[in-house]
Amino acid sequence: MSTTSTRTTGSAAAPAPPAPRRRPNRHPDNAWAAILLAVPFAGLVIFYLWPLLRTVLLSFSEGTAFTGYTITGLENWQQLFENGDEVWRALLNTLVYAAIVLLGVPIAMVVAALLHQRGLRGRSFYRTLYFIPVVTMPVAVAMVWRYIYNGDFGLLNEVLDAVGGPTRAWVADPDTALYAVAVVGIWMALGTNLIILAAGLEAVPQTLEEAAMLDGAGPIRRFFSVTVPLLTPSIFLVSVLSVIGSLQMFDLLFIMLGRTNPALADSKTIVYLFYEEAFVRNDRPLGAVIALVTLVVTLAVTAVQFRLQRRWVTYA
């Protein structure tokens, strides 16, 4: 009996191995993160990268939307640089316009400093008043200013005539048309610049201004010696945004001057030239070349601004 029981016990089946333990998921949110990142990435590819690639391919092609496009190499680029007087003039006008609009940055600095004074009543009202042109449709703004600049019955000429000043057809004269449009560009950008600079002024420590006041510095000296150096990051941001917006200017010029204006040939910008080539003359390949030139110029000017900011921007 004892032998039998011993054999039975010895021949019993070995215990089953333990089930493998699952590794805990250390990154449970990776799937959701991938989904959330895929949405903006898809928008970037569809609305930015793919059109950019199509524009590059179109710049090396020839044809129309109805007949199709065929790759022809550098013919469009050669055409642009061989007969590029109009392009260079438009590019120069664009850079001049951007330089003039940059003058709005110190104007916005002064206005922001005046609105930042302690005890000023109605500060929010004044900021809202300056910001109204930003939220107004550019077409409506251009139509109003076109009436103001009118050479026959414009409000500006009426005021100048009343005080004995010179009057002229401001947007029909090649000598003044671009500058007249640039003044409107400064006025429209003033609200955005003012809001950004006002936020920068809020970050300036009051203790530094109080210390400068105790040292005998007046308001103007405190502004240039204390406020402006600490405001340079905001000034740099405003400058970059102003230049990029100026290099893309089209709507003001299109509405204020019109296609039959005698001053248009000497005042058109690079984006306006792109519109003429791509949509008026229906030369999409050449329009693509001009669009790429605009992109390269914008990147180059922005890169120069970022390079130079190391010399004058102070990050506290």
PDB file of C-alpha atoms in Angstrom, residues 28-265:
ATOM      1  CA  PRO A  28      -1.236  55.217 -21.867  1.00  0.00           C
ATOM      2  CA  ASP A  29      -1.784  58.562 -23.594  1.00  0.00           C
ATOM      3  CA  ASN A  30       0.476  57.990 -26.614  1.00  0.00           C
ATOM      4  CA  ALA A  31      -2.412  56.976 -28.853  1.00  0.00           C
ATOM      5  CA  TRP A  32      -4.430  60.061 -27.987  1.00  0.00           C
ATOM      6  CA  ALA A  33      -1.386  62.268 -28.369  1.00  0.00           C
ATOM      7  CA  ALA A  34      -0.760  60.831 -31.835  1.00  0.00           C
ATOM      8  CA  ILE A  35      -4.384  61.465 -32.835  1.00  0.00           C
ATOM      9  CA  LEU A  36      -4.340  65.024 -31.540  1.00  0.00           C
ATOM     10  CA  LEU A  37      -1.041  65.753 -33.287  1.00  0.00           C
ATOM     11  CA  ALA A  38      -2.228  64.182 -36.525  1.00  0.00           C
ATOM     12  CA  VAL A  39      -5.014  66.749 -36.950  1.00  0.00           C
ATOM     13  CA  PRO A  40      -2.827  69.897 -37.108  1.00  0.00           C
ATOM     14  CA  PHE A  41      -0.120  68.005 -38.989  1.00  0.00           C
ATOM     15  CA  ALA A  42      -2.659  66.997 -41.643  1.00  0.00           C
ATOM     16  CA  GLY A  43      -3.757  70.630 -41.932  1.00  0.00           C
ATOM     17  CA  LEU A  44      -0.109  71.682 -42.281  1.00  0.00           C
ATOM     18  CA  VAL A  45       0.468  69.187 -45.076  1.00  0.00           C
ATOM     19  CA  ILE A  46      -2.793  69.856 -46.936  1.00  0.00           C
ATOM     20  CA  PHE A  47      -2.920  73.633 -46.716  1.00  0.00           C
ATOM     21  CA  TYR A  48       0.794  74.598 -46.607  1.00  0.00           C
ATOM     22  CA  LEU A  49       3.303  71.940 -47.665  1.00  0.00           C
ATOM     23  CA  TRP A  50       1.308  70.479 -50.571  1.00  0.00           C
ATOM     24  CA  PRO A  51       0.464  73.903 -52.107  1.00  0.00           C
ATOM     25  CA  LEU A  52       4.126  74.881 -51.698  1.00  0.00           C
ATOM     26  CA  LEU A  53       5.235  71.739 -53.506  1.00  0.00           C
ATOM     27  CA  ARG A  54       2.668  72.332 -56.262  1.00  0.00           C
ATOM     28  CA  THR A  55       3.893  75.910 -56.651  1.00  0.00           C
ATOM     29  CA  VAL A  56       7.495  74.738 -57.001  1.00  0.00           C
ATOM     30  CA  LEU A  57       6.501  72.192 -59.659  1.00  0.00           C
ATOM     31  CA  LEU A  58       4.355  74.765 -61.431  1.00  0.00           C
ATOM     32  CA  SER A  59       7.271  77.201 -61.618  1.00  0.00           C
ATOM     33  CA  PHE A  60       9.153  74.661 -63.766  1.00  0.00           C
ATOM     34  CA  SER A  61       6.149  73.935 -65.997  1.00  0.00           C
ATOM     35  CA  GLU A  62       4.318  75.399 -68.945  1.00  0.00           C
ATOM     36  CA  GLY A  63       0.668  75.253 -69.972  1.00  0.00           C
ATOM     37  CA  THR A  64      -2.785  76.130 -68.653  1.00  0.00           C
ATOM     38  CA  ALA A  65      -5.316  74.584 -66.317  1.00  0.00           C
ATOM     39  CA  PHE A  66      -7.327  73.344 -69.328  1.00  0.00           C
ATOM     40  CA  THR A  67      -4.509  71.887 -71.435  1.00  0.00           C
ATOM     41  CA  GLY A  68      -2.462  70.608 -68.520  1.00  0.00           C
ATOM     42  CA  TYR A  69       1.087  71.425 -67.488  1.00  0.00           C
ATOM     43  CA  THR A  70       4.343  69.963 -68.735  1.00  0.00           C
ATOM     44  CA  ILE A  71       7.780  70.295 -67.136  1.00  0.00           C
ATOM     45  CA  THR A  72       9.960  72.664 -69.168  1.00  0.00           C
ATOM     46  CA  GLY A  73      12.832  73.325 -66.788  1.00  0.00           C
ATOM     47  CA  LEU A  74      14.106  76.809 -66.030  1.00  0.00           C
ATOM     48  CA  GLU A  75      12.357  78.684 -68.843  1.00  0.00           C
ATOM     49  CA  ASN A  76      10.035  80.615 -66.513  1.00  0.00           C
ATOM     50  CA  TRP A  77      12.905  81.595 -64.245  1.00  0.00           C
ATOM     51  CA  GLN A  78      14.977  82.728 -67.215  1.00  0.00           C
ATOM     52  CA  GLN A  79      12.031  84.761 -68.492  1.00  0.00           C
ATOM     53  CA  LEU A  80      11.671  86.414 -65.108  1.00  0.00           C
ATOM     54  CA  PHE A  81      15.312  87.459 -64.810  1.00  0.00           C
ATOM     55  CA  GLU A  82      15.785  88.391 -68.483  1.00  0.00           C
ATOM     56  CA  ASN A  83      12.692  90.600 -68.657  1.00  0.00           C
ATOM     57  CA  GLY A  84      12.429  91.388 -64.983  1.00  0.00           C
ATOM     58  CA  ASP A  85      12.291  95.209 -64.943  1.00  0.00           C
ATOM     59  CA  GLU A  86       8.680  95.111 -63.824  1.00  0.00           C
ATOM     60  CA  VAL A  87       9.483  92.513 -61.166  1.00  0.00           C
ATOM     61  CA  TRP A  88      12.393  94.481 -59.733  1.00  0.00           C
ATOM     62  CA  ARG A  89      10.329  97.668 -59.675  1.00  0.00           C
ATOM     63  CA  ALA A  90       7.522  95.869 -57.871  1.00  0.00           C
ATOM     64  CA  LEU A  91       9.988  94.325 -55.440  1.00  0.00           C
ATOM     65  CA  LEU A  92      11.541  97.733 -54.735  1.00  0.00           C
ATOM     66  CA  ASN A  93       8.089  99.236 -54.165  1.00  0.00           C
ATOM     67  CA  THR A  94       7.334  96.429 -51.715  1.00  0.00           C
ATOM     68  CA  LEU A  95      10.522  97.042 -49.735  1.00  0.00           C
ATOM     69  CA  VAL A  96       9.879 100.801 -49.687  1.00  0.00           C
ATOM     70  CA  TYR A  97       6.343 100.183 -48.462  1.00  0.00           C
ATOM     71  CA  ALA A  98       7.645  97.869 -45.714  1.00  0.00           C
ATOM     72  CA  ALA A  99      10.213 100.463 -44.625  1.00  0.00           C
ATOM     73  CA  ILE A 100       7.546 103.164 -44.397  1.00  0.00           C
ATOM     74  CA  VAL A 101       5.183 100.936 -42.417  1.00  0.00           C
ATOM     75  CA  LEU A 102       8.009 100.261 -39.958  1.00  0.00           C
ATOM     76  CA  LEU A 103       7.756 103.935 -39.011  1.00  0.00           C
ATOM     77  CA  GLY A 104       4.494 102.997 -37.345  1.00  0.00           C
ATOM     78  CA  VAL A 105       6.409 101.080 -34.658  1.00  0.00           C
ATOM     79  CA  PRO A 106       7.862 104.175 -32.893  1.00  0.00           C
ATOM     80  CA  ILE A 107       4.466 105.862 -33.272  1.00  0.00           C
ATOM     81  CA  ALA A 108       2.842 102.905 -31.542  1.00  0.00           C
ATOM     82  CA  MET A 109       5.529 103.024 -28.828  1.00  0.00           C
ATOM     83  CA  VAL A 110       4.757 106.654 -28.043  1.00  0.00           C
ATOM     84  CA  VAL A 111       0.990 106.064 -28.008  1.00  0.00           C
ATOM     85  CA  ALA A 112       1.379 102.966 -25.824  1.00  0.00           C
ATOM     86  CA  ALA A 113       3.553 104.902 -23.370  1.00  0.00           C
ATOM     87  CA  LEU A 114       1.020 107.733 -23.185  1.00  0.00           C
ATOM     88  CA  LEU A 115      -1.823 105.285 -22.549  1.00  0.00           C
ATOM     89  CA  HIS A 116       0.262 103.530 -19.903  1.00  0.00           C
ATOM     90  CA  GLN A 117       0.430 106.565 -17.633  1.00  0.00           C
ATOM     91  CA  ARG A 118      -0.909 106.106 -14.135  1.00  0.00           C
ATOM     92  CA  GLY A 119      -4.277 107.588 -13.395  1.00  0.00           C
ATOM     93  CA  LEU A 120      -5.269 107.913 -17.054  1.00  0.00           C
ATOM     94  CA  ARG A 121      -9.031 107.643 -17.375  1.00  0.00           C
ATOM     95  CA  GLY A 122     -10.640 105.811 -20.256  1.00  0.00           C
ATOM     96  CA  ARG A 123      -7.531 103.754 -21.073  1.00  0.00           C
ATOM     97  CA  SER A 124      -9.551 100.756 -22.273  1.00  0.00           C
ATOM     98  CA  PHE A 125     -11.733 103.011 -24.417  1.00  0.00           C
ATOM     99  CA  TYR A 126      -8.714 104.537 -26.167  1.00  0.00           C
ATOM    100  CA  ARG A 127      -7.155 101.122 -26.781  1.00  0.00           C
ATOM    101  CA  THR A 128     -10.411  99.879 -28.259  1.00  0.00           C
ATOM    102  CA  LEU A 129     -10.601 102.972 -30.439  1.00  0.00           C
ATOM    103  CA  TYR A 130      -7.120 102.341 -31.830  1.00  0.00           C
ATOM    104  CA  PHE A 131      -7.912  98.651 -32.379  1.00  0.00           C
ATOM    105  CA  ILE A 132     -11.050  99.233 -34.474  1.00  0.00           C
ATOM    106  CA  PRO A 133      -9.147  99.420 -37.821  1.00  0.00           C
ATOM    107  CA  VAL A 134      -7.681  95.963 -37.125  1.00  0.00           C
ATOM    108  CA  VAL A 135     -11.100  94.290 -36.979  1.00  0.00           C
ATOM    109  CA  THR A 136     -12.511  96.343 -39.860  1.00  0.00           C
ATOM    110  CA  MET A 137     -12.538  94.781 -43.319  1.00  0.00           C
ATOM    111  CA  PRO A 138      -9.590  96.054 -45.392  1.00  0.00           C
ATOM    112  CA  VAL A 139     -11.919  96.687 -48.330  1.00  0.00           C
ATOM    113  CA  ALA A 140     -14.061  99.037 -46.235  1.00  0.00           C
ATOM    114  CA  VAL A 141     -10.968 100.813 -44.924  1.00  0.00           C
ATOM    115  CA  ALA A 142      -9.584 101.221 -48.439  1.00  0.00           C
ATOM    116  CA  MET A 143     -12.855 102.626 -49.751  1.00  0.00           C
ATOM    117  CA  VAL A 144     -13.022 105.220 -46.974  1.00  0.00           C
ATOM    118  CA  TRP A 145      -9.423 106.306 -47.488  1.00  0.00           C
ATOM    119  CA  ARG A 146      -9.911 106.390 -51.242  1.00  0.00           C
ATOM    120  CA  TYR A 147     -12.626 108.969 -50.661  1.00  0.00           C
ATOM    121  CA  ILE A 148     -10.369 110.918 -48.270  1.00  0.00           C
ATOM    122  CA  TYR A 149      -7.552 110.998 -50.855  1.00  0.00           C
ATOM    123  CA  ASN A 150      -9.817 111.900 -53.789  1.00  0.00           C
ATOM    124  CA  GLY A 151      -8.285 114.708 -55.823  1.00  0.00           C
ATOM    125  CA  ASP A 152     -11.575 116.441 -56.659  1.00  0.00           C
ATOM    126  CA  PHE A 153     -13.710 116.262 -53.534  1.00  0.00           C
ATOM    127  CA  GLY A 154     -11.585 114.401 -51.000  1.00  0.00           C
ATOM    128  CA  LEU A 155     -11.631 115.372 -47.351  1.00  0.00           C
ATOM    129  CA  LEU A 156      -7.835 115.747 -47.199  1.00  0.00           C
ATOM    130  CA  ASN A 157      -7.748 118.254 -50.050  1.00  0.00           C
ATOM    131  CA  GLU A 158     -10.639 120.173 -48.505  1.00  0.00           C
ATOM    132  CA  VAL A 159      -8.732 120.545 -45.248  1.00  0.00           C
ATOM    133  CA  LEU A 160      -5.470 121.454 -47.008  1.00  0.00           C
ATOM    134  CA  ASP A 161      -7.247 123.978 -49.216  1.00  0.00           C
ATOM    135  CA  ALA A 162      -8.832 125.584 -46.145  1.00  0.00           C
ATOM    136  CA  VAL A 163      -5.451 126.129 -44.495  1.00  0.00           C
ATOM    137  CA  GLY A 164      -3.685 127.117 -47.726  1.00  0.00           C
ATOM    138  CA  GLY A 165      -1.774 123.845 -48.154  1.00  0.00           C
ATOM    139  CA  PRO A 166      -0.953 122.036 -51.411  1.00  0.00           C
ATOM    140  CA  THR A 167      -3.619 119.805 -52.921  1.00  0.00           C
ATOM    141  CA  ARG A 168      -3.229 116.992 -55.431  1.00  0.00           C
ATOM    142  CA  ALA A 169      -4.679 113.676 -56.592  1.00  0.00           C
ATOM    143  CA  TRP A 170      -2.887 111.681 -53.913  1.00  0.00           C
ATOM    144  CA  VAL A 171      -3.544 108.153 -55.161  1.00  0.00           C
ATOM    145  CA  ALA A 172      -3.430 109.057 -58.866  1.00  0.00           C
ATOM    146  CA  ASP A 173      -0.012 110.716 -58.731  1.00  0.00           C
ATOM    147  CA  PRO A 174       2.939 108.298 -59.180  1.00  0.00           C
ATOM    148  CA  ASP A 175       5.006 110.442 -56.805  1.00  0.00           C
ATOM    149  CA  THR A 176       2.584 110.077 -53.881  1.00  0.00           C
ATOM    150  CA  ALA A 177       0.412 107.008 -54.499  1.00  0.00           C
ATOM    151  CA  LEU A 178       2.621 104.453 -52.739  1.00  0.00           C
ATOM    152  CA  TYR A 179       3.232 106.752 -49.788  1.00  0.00           C
ATOM    153  CA  ALA A 180      -0.479 107.467 -49.447  1.00  0.00           C
ATOM    154  CA  VAL A 181      -1.212 103.743 -49.279  1.00  0.00           C
ATOM    155  CA  ALA A 182       1.622 103.278 -46.768  1.00  0.00           C
ATOM    156  CA  VAL A 183       0.047 105.845 -44.445  1.00  0.00           C
ATOM    157  CA  VAL A 184      -3.116 103.737 -44.422  1.00  0.00           C
ATOM    158  CA  GLY A 185      -0.997 100.658 -43.702  1.00  0.00           C
ATOM    159  CA  ILE A 186       0.524 102.404 -40.677  1.00  0.00           C
ATOM    160  CA  TRP A 187      -2.928 103.405 -39.453  1.00  0.00           C
ATOM    161  CA  MET A 188      -4.300  99.879 -39.828  1.00  0.00           C
ATOM    162  CA  ALA A 189      -1.363  98.226 -38.036  1.00  0.00           C
ATOM    163  CA  LEU A 190      -1.352 100.727 -35.165  1.00  0.00           C
ATOM    164  CA  GLY A 191      -3.942  98.802 -33.132  1.00  0.00           C
ATOM    165  CA  THR A 192      -2.085  95.479 -33.200  1.00  0.00           C
ATOM    166  CA  ASN A 193       1.242  97.135 -32.437  1.00  0.00           C
ATOM    167  CA  LEU A 194      -0.329  99.088 -29.600  1.00  0.00           C
ATOM    168  CA  ILE A 195      -1.777  95.986 -27.919  1.00  0.00           C
ATOM    169  CA  ILE A 196       1.536  94.077 -28.102  1.00  0.00           C
ATOM    170  CA  LEU A 197       3.580  97.017 -26.844  1.00  0.00           C
ATOM    171  CA  ALA A 198       1.067  97.716 -24.079  1.00  0.00           C
ATOM    172  CA  ALA A 199       1.470  94.130 -22.887  1.00  0.00           C
ATOM    173  CA  GLY A 200       5.238  94.632 -22.918  1.00  0.00           C
ATOM    174  CA  LEU A 201       4.903  97.803 -20.858  1.00  0.00           C
ATOM    175  CA  GLU A 202       2.904  95.913 -18.250  1.00  0.00           C
ATOM    176  CA  ALA A 203       5.905  93.597 -17.784  1.00  0.00           C
ATOM    177  CA  VAL A 204       8.346  96.459 -17.104  1.00  0.00           C
ATOM    178  CA  PRO A 205       9.097  96.493 -13.347  1.00  0.00           C
ATOM    179  CA  GLN A 206       7.839  99.644 -11.704  1.00  0.00           C
ATOM    180  CA  THR A 207      10.749  99.509  -9.247  1.00  0.00           C
ATOM    181  CA  LEU A 208      13.230 100.340 -11.996  1.00  0.00           C
ATOM    182  CA  GLU A 209      11.281 103.399 -13.072  1.00  0.00           C
ATOM    183  CA  GLU A 210      10.919 104.500  -9.459  1.00  0.00           C
ATOM    184  CA  ALA A 211      14.665 104.083  -8.927  1.00  0.00           C
ATOM    185  CA  ALA A 212      15.380 106.168 -12.028  1.00  0.00           C
ATOM    186  CA  MET A 213      12.952 108.798 -10.776  1.00  0.00           C
ATOM    187  CA  LEU A 214      14.772 108.947  -7.445  1.00  0.00           C
ATOM    188  CA  ASP A 215      18.027 109.437  -9.356  1.00  0.00           C
ATOM    189  CA  GLY A 216      16.511 112.533 -10.966  1.00  0.00           C
ATOM    190  CA  ALA A 217      15.626 111.124 -14.396  1.00  0.00           C
ATOM    191  CA  GLY A 218      12.721 112.871 -16.087  1.00  0.00           C
ATOM    192  CA  PRO A 219       9.898 111.154 -18.010  1.00  0.00           C
ATOM    193  CA  ILE A 220      11.711 111.281 -21.361  1.00  0.00           C
ATOM    194  CA  ARG A 221      14.996 110.038 -19.888  1.00  0.00           C
ATOM    195  CA  ARG A 222      13.187 107.195 -18.072  1.00  0.00           C
ATOM    196  CA  PHE A 223      11.415 106.242 -21.275  1.00  0.00           C
ATOM    197  CA  PHE A 224      14.581 105.946 -23.372  1.00  0.00           C
ATOM    198  CA  SER A 225      16.921 104.630 -20.663  1.00  0.00           C
ATOM    199  CA  VAL A 226      14.630 102.231 -18.781  1.00  0.00           C
ATOM    200  CA  THR A 227      11.427 101.506 -20.687  1.00  0.00           C
ATOM    201  CA  VAL A 228      12.726 101.132 -24.243  1.00  0.00           C
ATOM    202  CA  PRO A 229      15.572  98.661 -23.440  1.00  0.00           C
ATOM    203  CA  LEU A 230      13.166  96.429 -21.502  1.00  0.00           C
ATOM    204  CA  LEU A 231      10.580  96.772 -24.275  1.00  0.00           C
ATOM    205  CA  THR A 232      12.911  95.637 -27.061  1.00  0.00           C
ATOM    206  CA  PRO A 233      11.538  92.040 -27.237  1.00  0.00           C
ATOM    207  CA  SER A 234       8.056  93.429 -27.913  1.00  0.00           C
ATOM    208  CA  ILE A 235       9.469  95.961 -30.375  1.00  0.00           C
ATOM    209  CA  PHE A 236      11.262  93.168 -32.211  1.00  0.00           C
ATOM    210  CA  LEU A 237       8.067  91.082 -32.435  1.00  0.00           C
ATOM    211  CA  VAL A 238       6.090  94.049 -33.731  1.00  0.00           C
ATOM    212  CA  SER A 239       8.793  94.824 -36.305  1.00  0.00           C
ATOM    213  CA  VAL A 240       8.826  91.264 -37.650  1.00  0.00           C
ATOM    214  CA  LEU A 241       5.040  91.131 -37.922  1.00  0.00           C
ATOM    215  CA  SER A 242       4.918  94.547 -39.603  1.00  0.00           C
ATOM    216  CA  VAL A 243       7.509  93.615 -42.222  1.00  0.00           C
ATOM    217  CA  ILE A 244       5.899  90.256 -43.035  1.00  0.00           C
ATOM    218  CA  GLY A 245       2.480  91.877 -43.366  1.00  0.00           C
ATOM    219  CA  SER A 246       3.901  94.658 -45.551  1.00  0.00           C
ATOM    220  CA  LEU A 247       5.600  92.234 -47.941  1.00  0.00           C
ATOM    221  CA  GLN A 248       2.204  90.567 -48.497  1.00  0.00           C
ATOM    222  CA  MET A 249       0.274  93.790 -49.073  1.00  0.00           C
ATOM    223  CA  PHE A 250      -2.275  93.610 -51.888  1.00  0.00           C
ATOM    224  CA  ASP A 251      -5.828  94.533 -50.886  1.00  0.00           C
ATOM    225  CA  LEU A 252      -5.196  98.193 -50.024  1.00  0.00           C
ATOM    226  CA  LEU A 253      -3.380  98.805 -53.298  1.00  0.00           C
ATOM    227  CA  PHE A 254      -6.012  96.958 -55.335  1.00  0.00           C
ATOM    228  CA  ILE A 255      -8.944  98.926 -53.890  1.00  0.00           C
ATOM    229  CA  MET A 256      -7.385 102.358 -53.410  1.00  0.00           C
ATOM    230  CA  LEU A 257      -5.701 102.607 -56.806  1.00  0.00           C
ATOM    231  CA  GLY A 258      -7.794 100.429 -59.093  1.00  0.00           C
ATOM    232  CA  ARG A 259      -6.676  98.752 -62.284  1.00  0.00           C
ATOM    233  CA  THR A 260      -6.984 101.858 -64.492  1.00  0.00           C
ATOM    234  CA  ASN A 261      -5.020 104.200 -62.230  1.00  0.00           C
ATOM    235  CA  PRO A 262      -2.133 105.917 -64.066  1.00  0.00           C
ATOM    236  CA  ALA A 263       0.011 105.580 -60.934  1.00  0.00           C
ATOM    237  CA  LEU A 264      -0.411 101.802 -60.710  1.00  0.00           C
ATOM    238  CA  ALA A 265       2.551 100.953 -62.959  1.00  0.00           C
TER     239      ALA A 265
END
